[in-house]
Coordinates of C-alpha atoms in Angstrom, one line a residue:
X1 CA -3.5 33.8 24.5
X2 CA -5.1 37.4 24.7
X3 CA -4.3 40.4 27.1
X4 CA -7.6 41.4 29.3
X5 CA -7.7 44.1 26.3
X6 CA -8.2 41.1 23.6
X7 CA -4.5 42.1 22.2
X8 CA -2.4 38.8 20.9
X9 CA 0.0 37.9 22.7
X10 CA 1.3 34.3 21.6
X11 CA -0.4 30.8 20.3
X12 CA 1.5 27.6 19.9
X13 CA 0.7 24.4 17.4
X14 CA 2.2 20.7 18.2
X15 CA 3.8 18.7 15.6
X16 CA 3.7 15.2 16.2
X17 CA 4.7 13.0 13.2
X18 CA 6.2 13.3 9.6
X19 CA 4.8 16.4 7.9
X20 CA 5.9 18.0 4.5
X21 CA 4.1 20.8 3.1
X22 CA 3.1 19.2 -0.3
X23 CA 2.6 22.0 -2.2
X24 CA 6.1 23.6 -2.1
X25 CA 7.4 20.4 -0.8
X26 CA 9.4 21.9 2.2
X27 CA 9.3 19.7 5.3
X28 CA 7.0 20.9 8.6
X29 CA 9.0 21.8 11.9
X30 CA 9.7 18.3 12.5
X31 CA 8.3 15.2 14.3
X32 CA 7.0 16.0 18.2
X33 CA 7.9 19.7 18.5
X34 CA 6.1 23.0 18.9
X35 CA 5.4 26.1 16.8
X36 CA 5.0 29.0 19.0
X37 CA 4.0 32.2 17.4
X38 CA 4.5 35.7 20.1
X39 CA 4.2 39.5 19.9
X40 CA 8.0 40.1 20.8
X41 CA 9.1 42.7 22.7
X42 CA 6.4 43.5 25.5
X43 CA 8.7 41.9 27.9
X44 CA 6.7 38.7 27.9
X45 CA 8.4 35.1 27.6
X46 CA 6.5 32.5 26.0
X47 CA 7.2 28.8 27.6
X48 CA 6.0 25.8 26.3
X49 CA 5.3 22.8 28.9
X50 CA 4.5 19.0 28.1
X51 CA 5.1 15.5 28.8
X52 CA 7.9 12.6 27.6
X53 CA 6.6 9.8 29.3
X54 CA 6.6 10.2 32.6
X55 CA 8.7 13.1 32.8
X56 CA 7.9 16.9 32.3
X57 CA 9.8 19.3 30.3
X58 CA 9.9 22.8 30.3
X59 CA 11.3 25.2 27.1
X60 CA 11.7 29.1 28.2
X61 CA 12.0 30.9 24.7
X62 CA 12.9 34.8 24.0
X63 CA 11.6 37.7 23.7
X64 CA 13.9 39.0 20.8
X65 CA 12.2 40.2 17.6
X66 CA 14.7 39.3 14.8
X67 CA 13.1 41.6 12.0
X68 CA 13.5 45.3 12.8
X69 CA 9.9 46.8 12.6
X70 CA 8.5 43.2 12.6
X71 CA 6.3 42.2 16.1
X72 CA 6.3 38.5 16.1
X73 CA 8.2 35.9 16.3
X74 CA 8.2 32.5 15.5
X75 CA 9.8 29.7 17.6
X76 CA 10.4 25.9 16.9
X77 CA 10.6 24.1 20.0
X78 CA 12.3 20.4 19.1
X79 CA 11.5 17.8 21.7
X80 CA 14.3 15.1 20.3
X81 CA 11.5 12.8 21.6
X82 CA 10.7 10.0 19.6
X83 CA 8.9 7.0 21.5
X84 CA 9.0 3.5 19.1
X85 CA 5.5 3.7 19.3
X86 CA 3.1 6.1 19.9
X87 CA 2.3 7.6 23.4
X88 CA -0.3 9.9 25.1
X89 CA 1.0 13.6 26.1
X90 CA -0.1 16.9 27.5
X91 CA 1.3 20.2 27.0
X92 CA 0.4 23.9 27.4
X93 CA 2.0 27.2 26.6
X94 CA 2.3 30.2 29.0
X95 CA 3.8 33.9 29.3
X96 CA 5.7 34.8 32.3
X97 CA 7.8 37.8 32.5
X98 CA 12.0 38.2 33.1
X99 CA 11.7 37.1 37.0
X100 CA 9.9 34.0 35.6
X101 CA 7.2 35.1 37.5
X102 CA 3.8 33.2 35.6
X103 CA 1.7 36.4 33.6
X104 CA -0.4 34.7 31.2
X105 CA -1.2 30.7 30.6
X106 CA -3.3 28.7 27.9
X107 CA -7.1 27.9 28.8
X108 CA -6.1 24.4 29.9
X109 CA -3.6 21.5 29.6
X110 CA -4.2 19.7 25.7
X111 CA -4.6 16.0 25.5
X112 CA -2.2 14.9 22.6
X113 CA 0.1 12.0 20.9
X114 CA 3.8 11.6 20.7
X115 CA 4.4 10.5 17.2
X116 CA 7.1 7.4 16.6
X117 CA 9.5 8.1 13.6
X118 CA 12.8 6.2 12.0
X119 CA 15.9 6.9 10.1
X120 CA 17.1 4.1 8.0
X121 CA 19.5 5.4 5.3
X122 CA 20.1 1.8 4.0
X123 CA 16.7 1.4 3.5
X124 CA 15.9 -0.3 0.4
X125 CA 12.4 1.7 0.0
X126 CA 12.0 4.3 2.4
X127 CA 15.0 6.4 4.8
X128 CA 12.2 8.2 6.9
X129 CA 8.7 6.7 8.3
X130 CA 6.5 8.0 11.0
X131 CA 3.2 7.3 12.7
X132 CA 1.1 9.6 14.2
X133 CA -2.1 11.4 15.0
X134 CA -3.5 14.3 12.9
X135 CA -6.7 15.6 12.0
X136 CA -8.6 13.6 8.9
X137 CA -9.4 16.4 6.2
X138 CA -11.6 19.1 7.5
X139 CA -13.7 16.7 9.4
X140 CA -12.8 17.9 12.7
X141 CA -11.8 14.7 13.8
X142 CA -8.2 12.7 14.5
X143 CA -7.0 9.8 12.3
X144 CA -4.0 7.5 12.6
X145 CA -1.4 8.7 10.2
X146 CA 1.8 6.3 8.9
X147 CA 3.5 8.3 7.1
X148 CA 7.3 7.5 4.5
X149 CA 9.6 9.4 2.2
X150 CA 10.2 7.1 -0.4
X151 CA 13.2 6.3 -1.8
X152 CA 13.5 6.5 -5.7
X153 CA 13.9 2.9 -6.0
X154 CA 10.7 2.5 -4.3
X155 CA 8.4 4.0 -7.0
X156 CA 6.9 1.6 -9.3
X157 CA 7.2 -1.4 -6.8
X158 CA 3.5 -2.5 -6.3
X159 CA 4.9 -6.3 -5.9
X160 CA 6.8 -4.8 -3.2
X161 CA 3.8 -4.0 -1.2
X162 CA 3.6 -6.5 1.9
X163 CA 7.5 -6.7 1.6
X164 CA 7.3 -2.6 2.3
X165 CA 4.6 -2.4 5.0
X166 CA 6.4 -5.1 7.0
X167 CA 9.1 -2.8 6.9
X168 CA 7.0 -0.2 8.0
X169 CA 5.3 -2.3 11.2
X170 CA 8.3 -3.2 12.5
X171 CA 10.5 0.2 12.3
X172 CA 7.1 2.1 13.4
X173 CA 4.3 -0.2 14.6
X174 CA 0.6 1.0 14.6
X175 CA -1.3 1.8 17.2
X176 CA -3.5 -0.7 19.1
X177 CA -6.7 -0.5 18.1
X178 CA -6.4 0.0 14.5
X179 CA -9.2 -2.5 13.1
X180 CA -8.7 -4.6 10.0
X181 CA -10.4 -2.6 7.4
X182 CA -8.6 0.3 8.4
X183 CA -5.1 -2.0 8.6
X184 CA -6.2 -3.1 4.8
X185 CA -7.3 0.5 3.6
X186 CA -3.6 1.6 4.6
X187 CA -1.7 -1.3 2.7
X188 CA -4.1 -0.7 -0.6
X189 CA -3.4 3.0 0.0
X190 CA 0.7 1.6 0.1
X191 CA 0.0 -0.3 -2.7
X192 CA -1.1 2.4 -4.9
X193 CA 1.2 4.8 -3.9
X194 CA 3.9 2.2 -5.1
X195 CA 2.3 2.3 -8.6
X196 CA 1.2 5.6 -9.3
X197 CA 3.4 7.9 -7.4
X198 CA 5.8 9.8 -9.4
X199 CA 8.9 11.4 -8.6
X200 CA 8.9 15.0 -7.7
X201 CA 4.8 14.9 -9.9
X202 CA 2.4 13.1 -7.7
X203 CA 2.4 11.8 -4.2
X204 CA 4.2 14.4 -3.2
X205 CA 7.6 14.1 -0.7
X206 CA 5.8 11.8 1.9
X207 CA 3.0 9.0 1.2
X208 CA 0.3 9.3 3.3
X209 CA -1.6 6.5 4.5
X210 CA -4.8 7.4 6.8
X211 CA -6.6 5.2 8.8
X212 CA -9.9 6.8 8.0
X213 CA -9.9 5.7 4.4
X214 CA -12.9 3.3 3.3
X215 CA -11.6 -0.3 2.9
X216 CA -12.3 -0.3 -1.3
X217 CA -11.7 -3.4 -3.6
X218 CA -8.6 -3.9 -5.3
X219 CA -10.3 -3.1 -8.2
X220 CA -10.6 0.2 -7.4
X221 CA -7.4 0.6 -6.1
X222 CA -5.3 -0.2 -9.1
X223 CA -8.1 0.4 -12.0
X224 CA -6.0 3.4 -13.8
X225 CA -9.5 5.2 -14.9
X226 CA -10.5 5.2 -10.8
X227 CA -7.1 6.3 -9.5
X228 CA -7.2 9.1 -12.0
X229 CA -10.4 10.6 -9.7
X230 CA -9.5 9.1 -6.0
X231 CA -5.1 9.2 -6.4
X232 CA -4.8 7.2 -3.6
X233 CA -6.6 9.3 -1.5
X234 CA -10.0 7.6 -1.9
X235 CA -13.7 8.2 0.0
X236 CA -13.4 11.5 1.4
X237 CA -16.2 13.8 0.8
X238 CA -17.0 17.5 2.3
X239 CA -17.0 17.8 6.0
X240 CA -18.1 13.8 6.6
X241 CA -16.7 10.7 7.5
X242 CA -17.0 8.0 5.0
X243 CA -18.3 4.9 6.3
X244 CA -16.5 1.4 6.5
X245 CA -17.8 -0.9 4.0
X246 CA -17.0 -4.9 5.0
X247 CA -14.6 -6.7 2.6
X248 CA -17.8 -10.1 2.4
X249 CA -20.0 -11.8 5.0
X250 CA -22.8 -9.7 7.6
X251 CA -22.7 -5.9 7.1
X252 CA -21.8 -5.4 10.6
X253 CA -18.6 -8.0 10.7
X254 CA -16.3 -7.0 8.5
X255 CA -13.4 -10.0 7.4
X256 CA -9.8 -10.3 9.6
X257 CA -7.2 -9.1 8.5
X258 CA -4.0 -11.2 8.4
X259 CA -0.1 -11.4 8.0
X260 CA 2.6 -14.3 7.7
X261 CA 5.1 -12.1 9.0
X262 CA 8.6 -11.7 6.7
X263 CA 10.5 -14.3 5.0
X264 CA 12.9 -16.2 7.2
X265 CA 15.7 -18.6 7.5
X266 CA 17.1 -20.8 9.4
X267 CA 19.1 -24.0 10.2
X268 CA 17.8 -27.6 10.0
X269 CA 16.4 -29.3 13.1
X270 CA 16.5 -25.7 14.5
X271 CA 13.6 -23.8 15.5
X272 CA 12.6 -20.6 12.9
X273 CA 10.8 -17.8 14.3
X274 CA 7.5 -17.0 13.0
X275 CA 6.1 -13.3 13.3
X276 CA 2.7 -13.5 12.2
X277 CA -0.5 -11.0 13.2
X278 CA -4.2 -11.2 12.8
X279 CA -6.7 -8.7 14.0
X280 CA -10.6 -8.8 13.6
X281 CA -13.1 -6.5 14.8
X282 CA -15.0 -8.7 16.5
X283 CA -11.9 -9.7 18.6
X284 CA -9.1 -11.9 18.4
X285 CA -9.6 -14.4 15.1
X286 CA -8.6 -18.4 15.5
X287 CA -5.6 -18.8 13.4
X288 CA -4.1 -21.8 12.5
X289 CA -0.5 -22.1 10.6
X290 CA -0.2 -25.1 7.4
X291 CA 2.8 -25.3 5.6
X292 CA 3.7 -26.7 2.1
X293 CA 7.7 -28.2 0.9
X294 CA 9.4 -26.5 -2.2
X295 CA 10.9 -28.8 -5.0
X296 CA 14.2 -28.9 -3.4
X297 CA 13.4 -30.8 -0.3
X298 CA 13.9 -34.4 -0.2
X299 CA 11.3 -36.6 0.1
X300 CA 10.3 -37.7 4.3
X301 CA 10.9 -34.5 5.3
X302 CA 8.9 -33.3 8.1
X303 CA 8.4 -30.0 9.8
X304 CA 6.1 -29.4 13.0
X305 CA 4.8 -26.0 14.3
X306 CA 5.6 -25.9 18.3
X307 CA 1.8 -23.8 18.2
X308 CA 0.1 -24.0 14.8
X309 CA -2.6 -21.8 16.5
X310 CA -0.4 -18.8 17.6
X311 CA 0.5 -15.9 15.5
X312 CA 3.8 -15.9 16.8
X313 CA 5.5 -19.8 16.7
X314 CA 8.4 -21.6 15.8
X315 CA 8.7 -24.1 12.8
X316 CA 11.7 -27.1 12.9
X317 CA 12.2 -29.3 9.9
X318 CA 14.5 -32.6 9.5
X319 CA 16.1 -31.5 6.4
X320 CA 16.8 -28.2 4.7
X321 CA 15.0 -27.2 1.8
X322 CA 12.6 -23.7 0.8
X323 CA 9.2 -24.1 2.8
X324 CA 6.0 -21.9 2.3
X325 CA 4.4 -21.3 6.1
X326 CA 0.8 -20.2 5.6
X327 CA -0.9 -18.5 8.4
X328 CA -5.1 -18.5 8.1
X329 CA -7.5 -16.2 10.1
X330 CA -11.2 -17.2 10.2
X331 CA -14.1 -14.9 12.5
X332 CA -16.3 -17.5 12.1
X333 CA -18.7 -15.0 9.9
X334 CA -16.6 -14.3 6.7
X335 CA -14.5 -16.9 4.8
X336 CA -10.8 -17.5 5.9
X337 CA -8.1 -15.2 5.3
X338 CA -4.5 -16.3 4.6
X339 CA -1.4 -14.7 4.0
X340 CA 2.0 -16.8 3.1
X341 CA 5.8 -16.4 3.8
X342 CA 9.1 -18.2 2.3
X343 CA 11.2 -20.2 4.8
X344 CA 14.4 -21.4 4.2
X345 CA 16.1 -24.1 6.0
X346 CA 19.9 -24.5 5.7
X347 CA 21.9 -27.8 5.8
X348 CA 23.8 -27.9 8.7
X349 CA 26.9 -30.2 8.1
X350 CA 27.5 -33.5 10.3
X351 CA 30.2 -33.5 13.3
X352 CA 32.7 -36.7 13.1
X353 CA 34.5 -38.4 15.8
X354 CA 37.0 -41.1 14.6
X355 CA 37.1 -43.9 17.2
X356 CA 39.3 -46.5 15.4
X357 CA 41.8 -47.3 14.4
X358 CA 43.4 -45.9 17.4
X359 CA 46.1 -43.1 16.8
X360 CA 49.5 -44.3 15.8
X361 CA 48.7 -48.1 15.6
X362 CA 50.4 -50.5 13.2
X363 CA 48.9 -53.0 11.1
X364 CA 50.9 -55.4 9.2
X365 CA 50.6 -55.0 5.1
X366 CA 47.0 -56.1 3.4
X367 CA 45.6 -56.9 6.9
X368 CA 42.4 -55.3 7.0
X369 CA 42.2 -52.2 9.1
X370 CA 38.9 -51.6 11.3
X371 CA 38.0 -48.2 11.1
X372 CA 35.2 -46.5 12.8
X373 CA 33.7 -43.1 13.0
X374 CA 30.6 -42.2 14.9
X375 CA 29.0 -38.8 14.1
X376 CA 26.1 -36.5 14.6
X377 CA 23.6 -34.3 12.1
X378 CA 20.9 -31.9 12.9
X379 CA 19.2 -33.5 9.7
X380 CA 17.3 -36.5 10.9
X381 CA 15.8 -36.6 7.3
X382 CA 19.4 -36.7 5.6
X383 CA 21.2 -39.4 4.1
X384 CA 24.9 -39.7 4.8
X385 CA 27.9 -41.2 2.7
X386 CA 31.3 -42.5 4.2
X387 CA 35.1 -41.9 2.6
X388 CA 38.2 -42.7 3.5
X389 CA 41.3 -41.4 2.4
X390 CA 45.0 -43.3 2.4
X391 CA 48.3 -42.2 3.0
X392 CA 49.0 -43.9 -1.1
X393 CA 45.9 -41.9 -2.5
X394 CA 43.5 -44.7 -2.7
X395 CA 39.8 -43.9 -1.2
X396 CA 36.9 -46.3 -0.1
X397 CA 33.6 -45.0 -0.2
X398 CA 30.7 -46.9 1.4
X399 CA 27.1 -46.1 3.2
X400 CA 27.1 -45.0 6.9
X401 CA 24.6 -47.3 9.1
X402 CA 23.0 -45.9 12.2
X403 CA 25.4 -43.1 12.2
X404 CA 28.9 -44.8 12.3
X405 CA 31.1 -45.7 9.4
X406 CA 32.1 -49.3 10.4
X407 CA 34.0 -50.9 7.5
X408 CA 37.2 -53.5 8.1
X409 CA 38.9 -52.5 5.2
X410 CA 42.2 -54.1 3.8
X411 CA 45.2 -51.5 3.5
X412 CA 46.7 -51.4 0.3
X413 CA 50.4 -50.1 1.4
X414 CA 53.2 -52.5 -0.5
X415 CA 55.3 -54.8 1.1

């Protein structure tokens, strides 16, 4: 904002996600607030006015000048406003004078983004994450920005990768409308990241990942001699846009992209929750879960999907046991896509009812005893094993049947 005499009077700057200045490493203003910048002292207030949701909210600043001599001031306005996903905002500044009265007001209202952001200190990988919108380069155009402070554990963990970004889509989802190749160019800009980055050398205090990034083979992701000339900031040339390339299939239809969700457990005969996603740019992709046993489950065991052709299903096995779910994406252009998580099913122990003999009955000595016990178990694939116990220390083992133990054994008590 200028006087009618061109004079500066104030300007203001909107924050909205995770920023650190890279090259001294000291972290921005913070995530959603304002930087306003006034000539103090000319008995002008500068305000700053903008939108949480559906609510409006108004910070009146000062006039003060804190260095003697010095004529501006600058303010940083924190919002405390931190949607779990991003959200549309406006906000303008204006100048109005000690009655309040309005003097001066930006040209119009500015179309902008809350950003999202968490704080996890027992976060394995990363304490800090953001997403938010930001302008790619010096392109003149926006970009979707996820953005984490790695922890020190977290460097060098490339196998980590998908274990990471699920981490990241669920404390601070993307966007809607973030296509597949850009969801992919983000995880192999994770990936690298996790390999290359070095403490307090390269990557700097946040890692980065910009939608805008070409989708590049993994190839050139990890090859050290071609992250040596892109470190993990690949594609971007001069004042244009790089274009999309598709991972296989027509130029113009580029592959789905999909994920299994995070490994998961559960009990036997229970339903798990699967969390999987798939995105195309053509549109929603079919998807189709498959599932395989591990080594450890016992042979009829069965396991059924209550929607194999939903992302998000549950799974229900008869036994326990480690289970691989595998969730496939296919366009109907490019080849199928697949991505896998670990399930594991817990055993679930039986619950017994003794029926018989009844309580406090007497038997004359080596008359056999009927005892029976009826009983239930979640495991319809599990085999079960009966054992009694006597008062003298003797024990009788023997098979259940149709889940009772039904035995008439002879007590051995003397005479």
């Amino acid at each position: 904002m200028r006087n009618e005499d061109g004079q500066f009077l104030a300007k203001a700057e909107f924050n909205s996600g995770l920023h650190y200045y890279h090259h001294n490493g000291k972290p921005g203003p913070g995530v959603n607030s304002f930087q306003v910048l006034d000539r103090c002292g000319d008995g002008l207030i500068p305000r700053v006015t903008w939108t949480e949701n559906t609510r409006t909210r108004v910070a009146t600043l000062t006039d003060e000048c804190l260095l003697p001599g010095f004529p501006y001031r600058t303010h940083t306005v924190k919002t405390g406003y931190v949607p779990e996903i991003m959200e549309e905002t406006t906000w303008y500044v204006s100048l109005v004078d000690a009655n309040g009265e309005l003097q001066y007001t930006g040209d119009a209202y500015l179309d902008d983004w809350m950003g999202s952001y968490s704080h996890d200190t027992g976060s394995q990988f990363f304490v800090h994450s953001s997403v938010y919108r930001d302008e790619f380069g010096t392109t003149g155009q926006d970009t979707v920005i996820a953005s984490i402070v790695p922890t020190t554990e977290a460097y060098g963990r490339v196998g980590s990768v998908n274990e990471v970004w699920d981490e990241l889509l669920e404390r601070t989802p993307l966007p809607p409308g973030i296509t597949a190749d850009q969801n992919e160019s983000m995880l192999k800009q994770l990936a690298c990241h996790l390999l290359y980055a070095i403490p307090g050398q390269t990557g700097g205090p946040t890692w980065d990942l910009e939608a805008e990034h070409p989708n590049i083979p993994w190839e050139e992701v990890l090859d050290p001699s071609k992250v040596l000339d892109h470190e993990c900031n690949w594609g971007f040339t001069g004042d244009r846009l790089p274009t999309i390339p598709p991972v296989n299939g027509d130029p113009d239809d580029a592959s789905p992209m999909v994920h299994a969700g995070a490994d998961t457990a559960g009990d036997e005969d229970s339903q798990v929750r699967l969390d999987g996603t798939a995105s195309d740019d053509g549109g929603r992709p079919e998807t189709e879960w498959s599932y395989t046993a591990g080594e450890d489950v016992d042979a009829g065991t069965t396991c059924v999907f209550t929607d194999k052709s939903s992302v998000d299903t549950g799974f229900t096995c008869t036994d326990d046991g480690t289970f691989t779910v595998t969730l496939t994406a296919d366009d109907g252009v490019n080849r199928p896509v697949s991505d896998s998580a670990q399930v594991t099913v817990k055993n679930v122990a039986p619950v017994i009812r003794v029926t018989g003999p009844e309580e406090w009955s007497v038997h004359p000595v080596r008359h056999e005893v009927s005892v029976r016990a009826t009983f239930t178990d979640p495991g319809s694939n599990d085999t079960h094993t009966c054992k009694v116990t006597w008062d003298d220390g003797q024990v009788s083992t023997f098979s259940a049947t149709d889940g009772a133990c039904e035995p008439a054994i002879a007590s051995t008590m003397p005479e």
